[in-house]
Amino acid sequence: MVLDAQDLELTALLDQVARQDAAALKSLYARTSPLLFGLAMRVLRHKEWAEDVVQESYLYIWRSAGDYRASLSPPMAWMGLIVRSRALDLLRRRTAERADSTEELDDTLAETLEGDAPNPMDQVHASQQARALHRCLQQLENGQRQVLSLAYLRDLSHHELAEQLRLPLGTVKTWIRRGLNQLRGCMAAAPTEVRP
Amino acid sequence: MRLHDHPELLDRLAASYALGTLRGGARRRFETLARQQPAVLQACQHWQGRLAGLTELQPAIEPPSYVWTRIQNQLQVRAQTAPGTTPAAVPGWWQSLFVWRSVAAAGLAATVAAVVVGLQVNEGLRAQAGAQIAELRQQLQAAPQIQYVAVLADDRSSASMLVTFDPRNNTLVLQRVGGFQEGRDR
């Protein structure tokens, strides 16, 4: 793992949060909440749910910042995984509660078109590791990048992706396979990567 | 199958596993291999780390300011309720174990005394109680046995008279209700 200056600053803040420094949590929130809220919105597509998940996540970070160093991941990725797993839990609960998902499908259609923009990803605050991934994802076609991102972020199967994105199942499978092959090739050649 | 002899296949499976698109039986078989072969586990963790970067690459959206306010409120609530975070106060006299033991002992002594006195008084009371019961029976016999109740309403439909019948004494009783006043000619 390679940590740049920004990662080191966030790591230092997490260390302070682990010592129950409330001011450090405030700084951490100020620096990271837009990214984490954006992530929660991407997974959930529902403002109130995303707010709840972000709130829960920072309370979890407050309690568990002491465990961060053992995770061996960049600080943003550690926090991102906390938000993703909480968002997925909430999504599963809501999906189980609601059989009717017409509203969500309408959201998805709009989002798919918007997602076709050439550079939908934000890498300003990303860790070095995430920037390497970003460079490789940029080499993929938009559709491939979209299905890979959504498969991961929302934990979707081929079938669920086809349904949510209103694409033929065969197309989804092909995009995932080709996208992942290309990503593997690119990541293996990425110069900044340090293999464990 | 020794997956690390097939690095290309291992890398492909590990990437699909971390992405989440390796599902069902294939996923379970791969997990079994990861428990048996360290190289498989390592490849999994490697891809999980790489793809975790996706969580950092989403478009940032500023959350509403009340989200931080709620977090702060929650932290305050926890700080007040969590044990060990507040400095331990000097215990007052009412928290002393000795005081409470003494109170309990005094209570026990009082109970014993009451029981002893009660037993002594009991004999005298028994004779008295027999007389009281007989008296109560008599009173009960004399008490009216009300069987029928009617409420008479005035011209404004508000209750004015309560009518009760006592069959034991063969009496019908009329009682005024509220401020009812019957007419002079009646």
Short mmCIF file of C-alpha atoms in Angstrom, two decimals:
data_model
loop_
_atom_site.label_atom_id
_atom_site.label_comp_id
_atom_site.label_asym_id
_atom_site.label_seq_id
_atom_site.Cartn_x
_atom_site.Cartn_y
_atom_site.Cartn_z
CA MET A 1 0.00 0.00 0.00
CA VAL A 2 1.27 3.43 -0.96
CA LEU A 3 0.03 6.39 1.04
CA ASP A 4 0.43 9.93 -0.28
CA ALA A 5 0.41 13.16 1.72
CA GLN A 6 -3.39 13.33 1.74
CA ASP A 7 -3.73 9.73 2.95
CA LEU A 8 -1.24 10.49 5.72
CA GLU A 9 -3.25 13.51 6.86
CA LEU A 10 -6.43 11.49 6.98
CA THR A 11 -4.63 8.68 8.81
CA ALA A 12 -3.42 11.19 11.40
CA LEU A 13 -6.99 12.45 11.84
CA LEU A 14 -8.23 8.88 12.31
CA ASP A 15 -5.58 8.36 14.99
CA GLN A 16 -6.86 11.43 16.82
CA VAL A 17 -10.46 10.27 16.43
CA ALA A 18 -9.40 6.94 17.94
CA ARG A 19 -8.35 8.95 21.03
CA GLN A 20 -11.91 10.36 21.11
CA ASP A 21 -10.90 13.81 19.88
CA ALA A 22 -14.20 15.38 18.83
CA ALA A 23 -12.53 18.26 16.97
CA ALA A 24 -10.66 15.72 14.84
CA LEU A 25 -13.92 14.01 13.96
CA LYS A 26 -15.29 17.37 12.86
CA SER A 27 -12.28 17.96 10.58
CA LEU A 28 -12.54 14.45 9.23
CA TYR A 29 -16.22 15.00 8.52
CA ALA A 30 -15.56 18.31 6.81
CA ARG A 31 -13.00 16.71 4.51
CA THR A 32 -14.64 13.40 3.74
CA SER A 33 -18.41 13.72 4.10
CA PRO A 34 -19.12 14.97 0.52
CA LEU A 35 -17.38 11.91 -0.90
CA LEU A 36 -19.07 9.50 1.47
CA PHE A 37 -22.47 11.11 0.98
CA GLY A 38 -21.95 10.93 -2.79
CA LEU A 39 -21.08 7.26 -2.43
CA ALA A 40 -24.15 6.56 -0.28
CA MET A 41 -26.34 8.36 -2.83
CA ARG A 42 -24.82 6.31 -5.65
CA VAL A 43 -25.60 3.06 -3.86
CA LEU A 44 -29.01 4.04 -2.47
CA ARG A 45 -30.41 6.75 -4.80
CA HIS A 46 -32.47 8.02 -1.89
CA LYS A 47 -31.55 11.16 0.00
CA GLU A 48 -32.91 10.35 3.47
CA TRP A 49 -31.45 6.86 3.41
CA ALA A 50 -28.07 8.24 2.35
CA GLU A 51 -28.19 10.78 5.19
CA ASP A 52 -28.96 8.03 7.71
CA VAL A 53 -26.15 5.86 6.39
CA VAL A 54 -23.62 8.72 6.54
CA GLN A 55 -24.69 9.56 10.09
CA GLU A 56 -24.38 5.93 11.23
CA SER A 57 -21.05 5.57 9.46
CA TYR A 58 -19.41 8.52 11.24
CA LEU A 59 -20.68 7.25 14.60
CA TYR A 60 -19.15 3.89 13.71
CA ILE A 61 -15.89 5.60 12.70
CA TRP A 62 -15.92 7.40 16.07
CA ARG A 63 -16.14 4.07 17.88
CA SER A 64 -13.86 2.07 15.60
CA ALA A 65 -11.15 4.44 14.36
CA GLY A 66 -8.75 2.50 16.58
CA ASP A 67 -9.16 -0.50 14.27
CA TYR A 68 -8.27 1.47 11.16
CA ARG A 69 -4.52 0.80 11.16
CA ALA A 70 -5.06 -2.95 11.27
CA SER A 71 -7.06 -2.74 8.03
CA LEU A 72 -3.97 -1.92 5.92
CA SER A 73 -6.07 0.05 3.45
CA PRO A 74 -5.99 3.72 2.48
CA PRO A 75 -8.14 5.78 4.88
CA MET A 76 -10.70 6.80 2.26
CA ALA A 77 -11.12 3.19 1.15
CA TRP A 78 -11.60 2.08 4.76
CA MET A 79 -14.31 4.68 5.30
CA GLY A 80 -15.78 3.98 1.86
CA LEU A 81 -16.17 0.30 2.71
CA ILE A 82 -17.92 1.20 5.97
CA VAL A 83 -20.43 3.35 4.07
CA ARG A 84 -20.87 0.78 1.29
CA SER A 85 -21.56 -2.10 3.64
CA ARG A 86 -24.05 -0.05 5.68
CA ALA A 87 -25.73 1.20 2.51
CA LEU A 88 -26.00 -2.37 1.18
CA ASP A 89 -27.50 -3.57 4.46
CA LEU A 90 -30.11 -0.84 4.28
CA LEU A 91 -30.79 -1.55 0.61
CA ARG A 92 -31.39 -5.25 1.35
CA ARG A 93 -33.75 -4.40 4.18
CA ARG A 94 -35.71 -1.94 2.02
CA THR A 95 -35.83 -4.28 -0.96
CA ALA A 96 -37.19 -7.02 1.28
CA GLU A 97 -39.80 -4.62 2.64
CA ARG A 98 -40.94 -3.34 -0.72
CA ALA A 99 -41.90 -5.70 -3.51
CA ASP A 100 -42.90 -2.77 -5.67
CA SER A 101 -39.82 -1.15 -7.21
CA THR A 102 -41.27 0.81 -10.13
CA GLU A 103 -40.06 4.08 -8.69
CA GLU A 104 -36.50 2.83 -8.49
CA LEU A 105 -36.49 1.69 -12.08
CA ASP A 106 -37.48 5.16 -13.19
CA ASP A 107 -34.57 6.60 -11.24
CA THR A 108 -32.27 4.09 -12.81
CA LEU A 109 -33.14 5.03 -16.34
CA ALA A 110 -32.25 8.67 -15.75
CA GLU A 111 -29.08 7.65 -13.97
CA THR A 112 -27.95 5.38 -16.78
CA LEU A 113 -28.14 8.18 -19.33
CA GLU A 114 -26.32 10.52 -16.99
CA GLY A 115 -23.72 7.83 -16.36
CA ASP A 116 -22.83 7.84 -20.04
CA ALA A 117 -20.95 11.09 -19.54
CA PRO A 118 -17.28 10.53 -20.38
CA ASN A 119 -15.91 11.10 -16.88
CA PRO A 120 -18.47 10.46 -14.17
CA MET A 121 -15.87 9.74 -11.54
CA ASP A 122 -14.40 12.09 -9.03
CA GLN A 123 -10.77 11.48 -8.17
CA VAL A 124 -9.70 14.74 -6.59
CA HIS A 125 -9.74 13.34 -3.07
CA ALA A 126 -9.06 9.73 -3.95
CA SER A 127 -6.15 7.73 -2.58
CA GLN A 128 -3.25 6.82 -4.83
CA GLN A 129 -4.58 3.29 -5.03
CA ALA A 130 -7.97 4.56 -6.19
CA ARG A 131 -6.36 6.86 -8.74
CA ALA A 132 -4.58 3.89 -10.29
CA LEU A 133 -7.92 2.13 -10.55
CA HIS A 134 -9.43 5.27 -12.01
CA ARG A 135 -6.78 5.46 -14.75
CA CYS A 136 -7.53 1.87 -15.75
CA LEU A 137 -11.31 2.36 -15.64
CA GLN A 138 -10.94 5.38 -17.92
CA GLN A 139 -9.64 3.08 -20.63
CA LEU A 140 -12.86 1.10 -20.65
CA GLU A 141 -15.93 1.88 -22.71
CA ASN A 142 -18.59 3.80 -20.78
CA GLY A 143 -20.99 0.87 -20.65
CA GLN A 144 -18.33 -1.48 -19.33
CA ARG A 145 -17.23 1.01 -16.70
CA GLN A 146 -20.85 1.55 -15.64
CA VAL A 147 -21.71 -2.11 -15.19
CA LEU A 148 -18.48 -2.81 -13.32
CA SER A 149 -19.03 0.13 -10.95
CA LEU A 150 -22.66 -0.70 -10.26
CA ALA A 151 -22.01 -4.43 -9.88
CA TYR A 152 -19.52 -3.62 -7.14
CA LEU A 153 -21.20 -0.66 -5.45
CA ARG A 154 -24.68 -2.18 -5.29
CA ASP A 155 -23.56 -5.80 -5.09
CA LEU A 156 -25.65 -6.78 -8.11
CA SER A 157 -25.69 -10.03 -10.06
CA HIS A 158 -25.71 -10.16 -13.87
CA HIS A 159 -29.49 -10.58 -13.78
CA GLU A 160 -30.06 -7.70 -11.38
CA LEU A 161 -27.81 -5.44 -13.46
CA ALA A 162 -29.69 -6.31 -16.65
CA GLU A 163 -32.97 -5.54 -14.88
CA GLN A 164 -31.86 -2.27 -13.27
CA LEU A 165 -30.09 -0.93 -16.35
CA ARG A 166 -32.71 -2.30 -18.76
CA LEU A 167 -30.10 -4.04 -20.84
CA PRO A 168 -30.17 -7.53 -22.36
CA LEU A 169 -28.58 -10.10 -20.04
CA GLY A 170 -26.10 -11.11 -22.78
CA THR A 171 -24.90 -7.52 -23.11
CA VAL A 172 -24.34 -7.20 -19.36
CA LYS A 173 -22.38 -10.47 -19.25
CA THR A 174 -20.21 -9.45 -22.21
CA TRP A 175 -19.51 -5.98 -20.78
CA ILE A 176 -18.57 -7.41 -17.40
CA ARG A 177 -16.29 -10.05 -18.90
CA ARG A 178 -14.52 -7.72 -21.31
CA GLY A 179 -14.37 -4.87 -18.84
CA LEU A 180 -12.89 -7.06 -16.12
CA ASN A 181 -10.33 -8.61 -18.51
CA GLN A 182 -9.15 -5.21 -19.61
CA LEU A 183 -9.07 -3.93 -16.05
CA ARG A 184 -6.97 -6.91 -14.95
CA GLY A 185 -4.48 -6.30 -17.71
CA CYS A 186 -4.23 -2.62 -16.90
CA MET A 187 -3.97 -3.07 -13.12
CA ALA A 188 -1.25 -5.70 -13.47
CA ALA A 189 0.78 -3.18 -15.45
CA ALA A 190 0.00 -0.22 -13.17
CA PRO A 191 3.35 1.26 -12.14
CA THR A 192 2.31 2.60 -8.74
CA GLU A 193 0.93 -0.64 -7.45
CA VAL A 194 2.76 -2.47 -4.73
CA ARG A 195 1.88 -6.13 -4.59
CA PRO A 196 1.40 -7.48 -1.10
CA MET B 1 -7.18 -28.17 -8.30
CA ARG B 2 -4.12 -26.13 -7.44
CA LEU B 3 -5.28 -22.74 -8.63
CA HIS B 4 -1.93 -21.03 -8.24
CA ASP B 5 -0.61 -23.22 -11.05
CA HIS B 6 -3.06 -21.33 -13.27
CA PRO B 7 -2.33 -17.70 -12.47
CA GLU B 8 -4.52 -16.32 -15.25
CA LEU B 9 -7.56 -18.29 -14.07
CA LEU B 10 -6.87 -17.47 -10.45
CA ASP B 11 -6.66 -13.74 -11.22
CA ARG B 12 -9.91 -13.87 -13.22
CA LEU B 13 -11.80 -15.73 -10.50
CA ALA B 14 -10.42 -13.50 -7.75
CA ALA B 15 -11.45 -10.36 -9.65
CA SER B 16 -14.98 -11.70 -10.26
CA TYR B 17 -15.18 -12.76 -6.63
CA ALA B 18 -14.21 -9.30 -5.37
CA LEU B 19 -16.53 -7.61 -7.86
CA GLY B 20 -19.37 -9.80 -6.60
CA THR B 21 -20.41 -11.26 -9.96
CA LEU B 22 -19.05 -14.73 -9.13
CA ARG B 23 -22.16 -16.24 -7.59
CA GLY B 24 -23.83 -19.42 -6.44
CA GLY B 25 -21.91 -22.68 -6.44
CA ALA B 26 -18.86 -21.18 -8.17
CA ARG B 27 -18.57 -18.60 -5.39
CA ARG B 28 -18.78 -21.24 -2.65
CA ARG B 29 -16.21 -23.48 -4.36
CA PHE B 30 -13.86 -20.52 -4.72
CA GLU B 31 -14.28 -19.65 -1.03
CA THR B 32 -13.42 -23.24 -0.12
CA LEU B 33 -10.23 -23.02 -2.21
CA ALA B 34 -9.36 -19.69 -0.57
CA ARG B 35 -9.52 -21.36 2.85
CA GLN B 36 -7.25 -24.19 1.67
CA GLN B 37 -4.73 -22.32 -0.48
CA PRO B 38 -3.03 -19.16 0.80
CA ALA B 39 -2.30 -17.98 -2.77
CA VAL B 40 -6.04 -17.95 -3.52
CA LEU B 41 -6.82 -16.01 -0.36
CA GLN B 42 -4.09 -13.52 -1.18
CA ALA B 43 -5.42 -13.01 -4.71
CA CYS B 44 -8.90 -12.35 -3.28
CA GLN B 45 -7.71 -9.80 -0.79
CA HIS B 46 -5.61 -8.15 -3.46
CA TRP B 47 -8.64 -7.61 -5.70
CA GLN B 48 -10.85 -6.57 -2.79
CA GLY B 49 -8.30 -3.86 -2.01
CA ARG B 50 -8.12 -2.71 -5.61
CA LEU B 51 -11.89 -2.53 -6.11
CA ALA B 52 -12.42 -0.77 -2.78
CA GLY B 53 -11.05 2.23 -4.69
CA LEU B 54 -14.44 2.39 -6.43
CA THR B 55 -15.93 3.72 -3.21
CA GLU B 56 -13.58 6.70 -3.45
CA LEU B 57 -14.37 7.58 -7.04
CA GLN B 58 -18.03 8.54 -6.87
CA PRO B 59 -19.15 12.11 -7.52
CA ALA B 60 -19.01 14.10 -4.29
CA ILE B 61 -22.26 15.58 -2.98
CA GLU B 62 -22.34 17.97 -0.03
CA PRO B 63 -24.62 16.49 2.67
CA PRO B 64 -27.18 18.82 4.34
CA SER B 65 -25.80 20.59 7.40
CA TYR B 66 -28.24 18.84 9.76
CA VAL B 67 -26.45 15.54 9.21
CA TRP B 68 -23.47 16.83 11.20
CA THR B 69 -25.79 18.32 13.82
CA ARG B 70 -27.39 14.90 14.29
CA ILE B 71 -23.97 13.24 14.59
CA GLN B 72 -22.96 15.79 17.23
CA ASN B 73 -26.17 15.24 19.18
CA GLN B 74 -25.66 11.50 19.13
CA LEU B 75 -22.11 11.89 20.39
CA GLN B 76 -23.30 14.08 23.26
CA VAL B 77 -25.97 11.59 24.22
CA ARG B 78 -23.40 8.81 24.21
CA ALA B 79 -20.90 10.82 26.21
CA GLN B 80 -23.55 11.41 28.88
CA THR B 81 -24.78 7.85 29.05
CA ALA B 82 -21.57 5.88 28.46
CA PRO B 83 -20.05 4.50 31.67
CA GLY B 84 -16.49 5.49 32.41
CA THR B 85 -16.48 8.59 30.22
CA THR B 86 -17.80 10.86 32.98
CA PRO B 87 -15.57 11.47 36.01
CA ALA B 88 -16.68 9.36 38.95
CA ALA B 89 -18.49 11.56 41.49
CA VAL B 90 -17.69 11.32 45.21
CA PRO B 91 -20.47 9.06 46.57
CA GLY B 92 -22.94 10.72 48.94
CA TRP B 93 -23.84 9.21 52.35
CA TRP B 94 -26.95 7.64 50.81
CA GLN B 95 -24.71 5.59 48.55
CA SER B 96 -22.85 4.07 51.49
CA LEU B 97 -23.37 0.34 51.81
CA PHE B 98 -23.13 0.60 55.59
CA VAL B 99 -26.04 3.03 55.76
CA TRP B 100 -28.23 0.78 53.64
CA ARG B 101 -27.26 -2.33 55.61
CA SER B 102 -28.16 -0.56 58.83
CA VAL B 103 -31.48 0.55 57.38
CA ALA B 104 -32.20 -3.00 56.24
CA ALA B 105 -31.27 -4.41 59.65
CA ALA B 106 -33.51 -1.89 61.40
CA GLY B 107 -36.34 -2.83 59.04
CA LEU B 108 -35.90 -6.50 59.82
CA ALA B 109 -35.93 -5.85 63.58
CA ALA B 110 -39.10 -3.79 63.26
CA THR B 111 -40.77 -6.59 61.29
CA VAL B 112 -39.87 -9.19 63.93
CA ALA B 113 -41.16 -6.94 66.71
CA ALA B 114 -44.40 -6.35 64.85
CA VAL B 115 -44.97 -10.08 64.33
CA VAL B 116 -44.32 -10.87 68.00
CA VAL B 117 -46.64 -8.13 69.21
CA GLY B 118 -49.19 -9.21 66.62
CA LEU B 119 -49.19 -12.81 67.90
CA GLN B 120 -49.79 -11.64 71.47
CA VAL B 121 -52.57 -9.28 70.54
CA ASN B 122 -54.11 -11.90 68.27
CA GLU B 123 -55.90 -13.86 70.98
CA GLY B 124 -57.65 -10.83 72.36
CA LEU B 125 -58.60 -9.72 68.90
CA ARG B 126 -60.16 -13.04 67.97
CA ALA B 127 -63.00 -12.72 70.50
CA GLN B 128 -63.58 -9.12 69.47
CA ALA B 129 -63.61 -10.08 65.77
CA GLY B 130 -66.34 -12.70 66.34
CA ALA B 131 -68.66 -10.04 67.78
CA GLN B 132 -67.85 -7.66 64.92
CA ILE B 133 -68.68 -10.28 62.27
CA ALA B 134 -72.09 -10.96 63.84
CA GLU B 135 -72.80 -7.24 63.88
CA LEU B 136 -71.74 -6.86 60.23
CA ARG B 137 -74.08 -9.72 59.26
CA GLN B 138 -76.97 -7.93 60.90
CA GLN B 139 -76.15 -4.70 59.13
CA LEU B 140 -75.95 -6.54 55.83
CA GLN B 141 -79.41 -8.03 56.41
CA ALA B 142 -80.80 -4.59 57.14
CA ALA B 143 -79.09 -2.97 54.17
CA PRO B 144 -81.40 -2.33 51.20
CA GLN B 145 -80.99 -4.73 48.29
CA ILE B 146 -81.32 -2.49 45.28
CA GLN B 147 -82.59 -4.34 42.24
CA TYR B 148 -84.07 -1.82 39.93
CA VAL B 149 -82.79 1.53 38.92
CA ALA B 150 -84.38 4.10 36.64
CA VAL B 151 -83.40 7.63 35.82
CA LEU B 152 -86.16 10.09 35.10
CA ALA B 153 -85.36 12.93 32.72
CA ASP B 154 -86.81 16.41 32.78
CA ASP B 155 -88.15 18.27 29.72
CA ARG B 156 -84.60 19.11 28.68
CA SER B 157 -83.56 15.41 28.71
CA SER B 158 -81.23 15.89 31.66
CA ALA B 159 -81.36 13.49 34.61
CA SER B 160 -83.63 14.78 37.39
CA MET B 161 -84.76 11.82 39.52
CA LEU B 162 -83.12 8.51 40.44
CA VAL B 163 -85.56 5.67 41.15
CA THR B 164 -84.44 2.58 43.08
CA PHE B 165 -86.41 -0.43 44.34
CA ASP B 166 -85.47 -2.50 47.37
CA PRO B 167 -87.44 -5.84 47.30
CA ARG B 168 -86.17 -6.90 50.73
CA ASN B 169 -87.89 -3.94 52.35
CA ASN B 170 -90.52 -3.48 49.62
CA THR B 171 -89.58 0.16 49.18
CA LEU B 172 -89.40 2.39 46.15
CA VAL B 173 -87.06 5.32 46.67
CA LEU B 174 -87.01 8.53 44.67
CA GLN B 175 -83.97 10.76 44.93
CA ARG B 176 -83.42 14.17 43.38
CA VAL B 177 -80.47 14.42 41.06
CA GLY B 178 -78.46 17.59 40.57
CA GLY B 179 -80.41 20.77 41.15
CA PHE B 180 -83.81 19.31 40.21
CA GLN B 181 -86.77 20.90 41.96
CA GLU B 182 -90.21 19.45 41.40
CA GLY B 183 -93.18 21.80 40.72
CA ARG B 184 -95.07 23.28 43.68
CA ASP B 185 -98.30 21.48 42.91
CA ARG B 186 -96.74 18.04 43.20
#
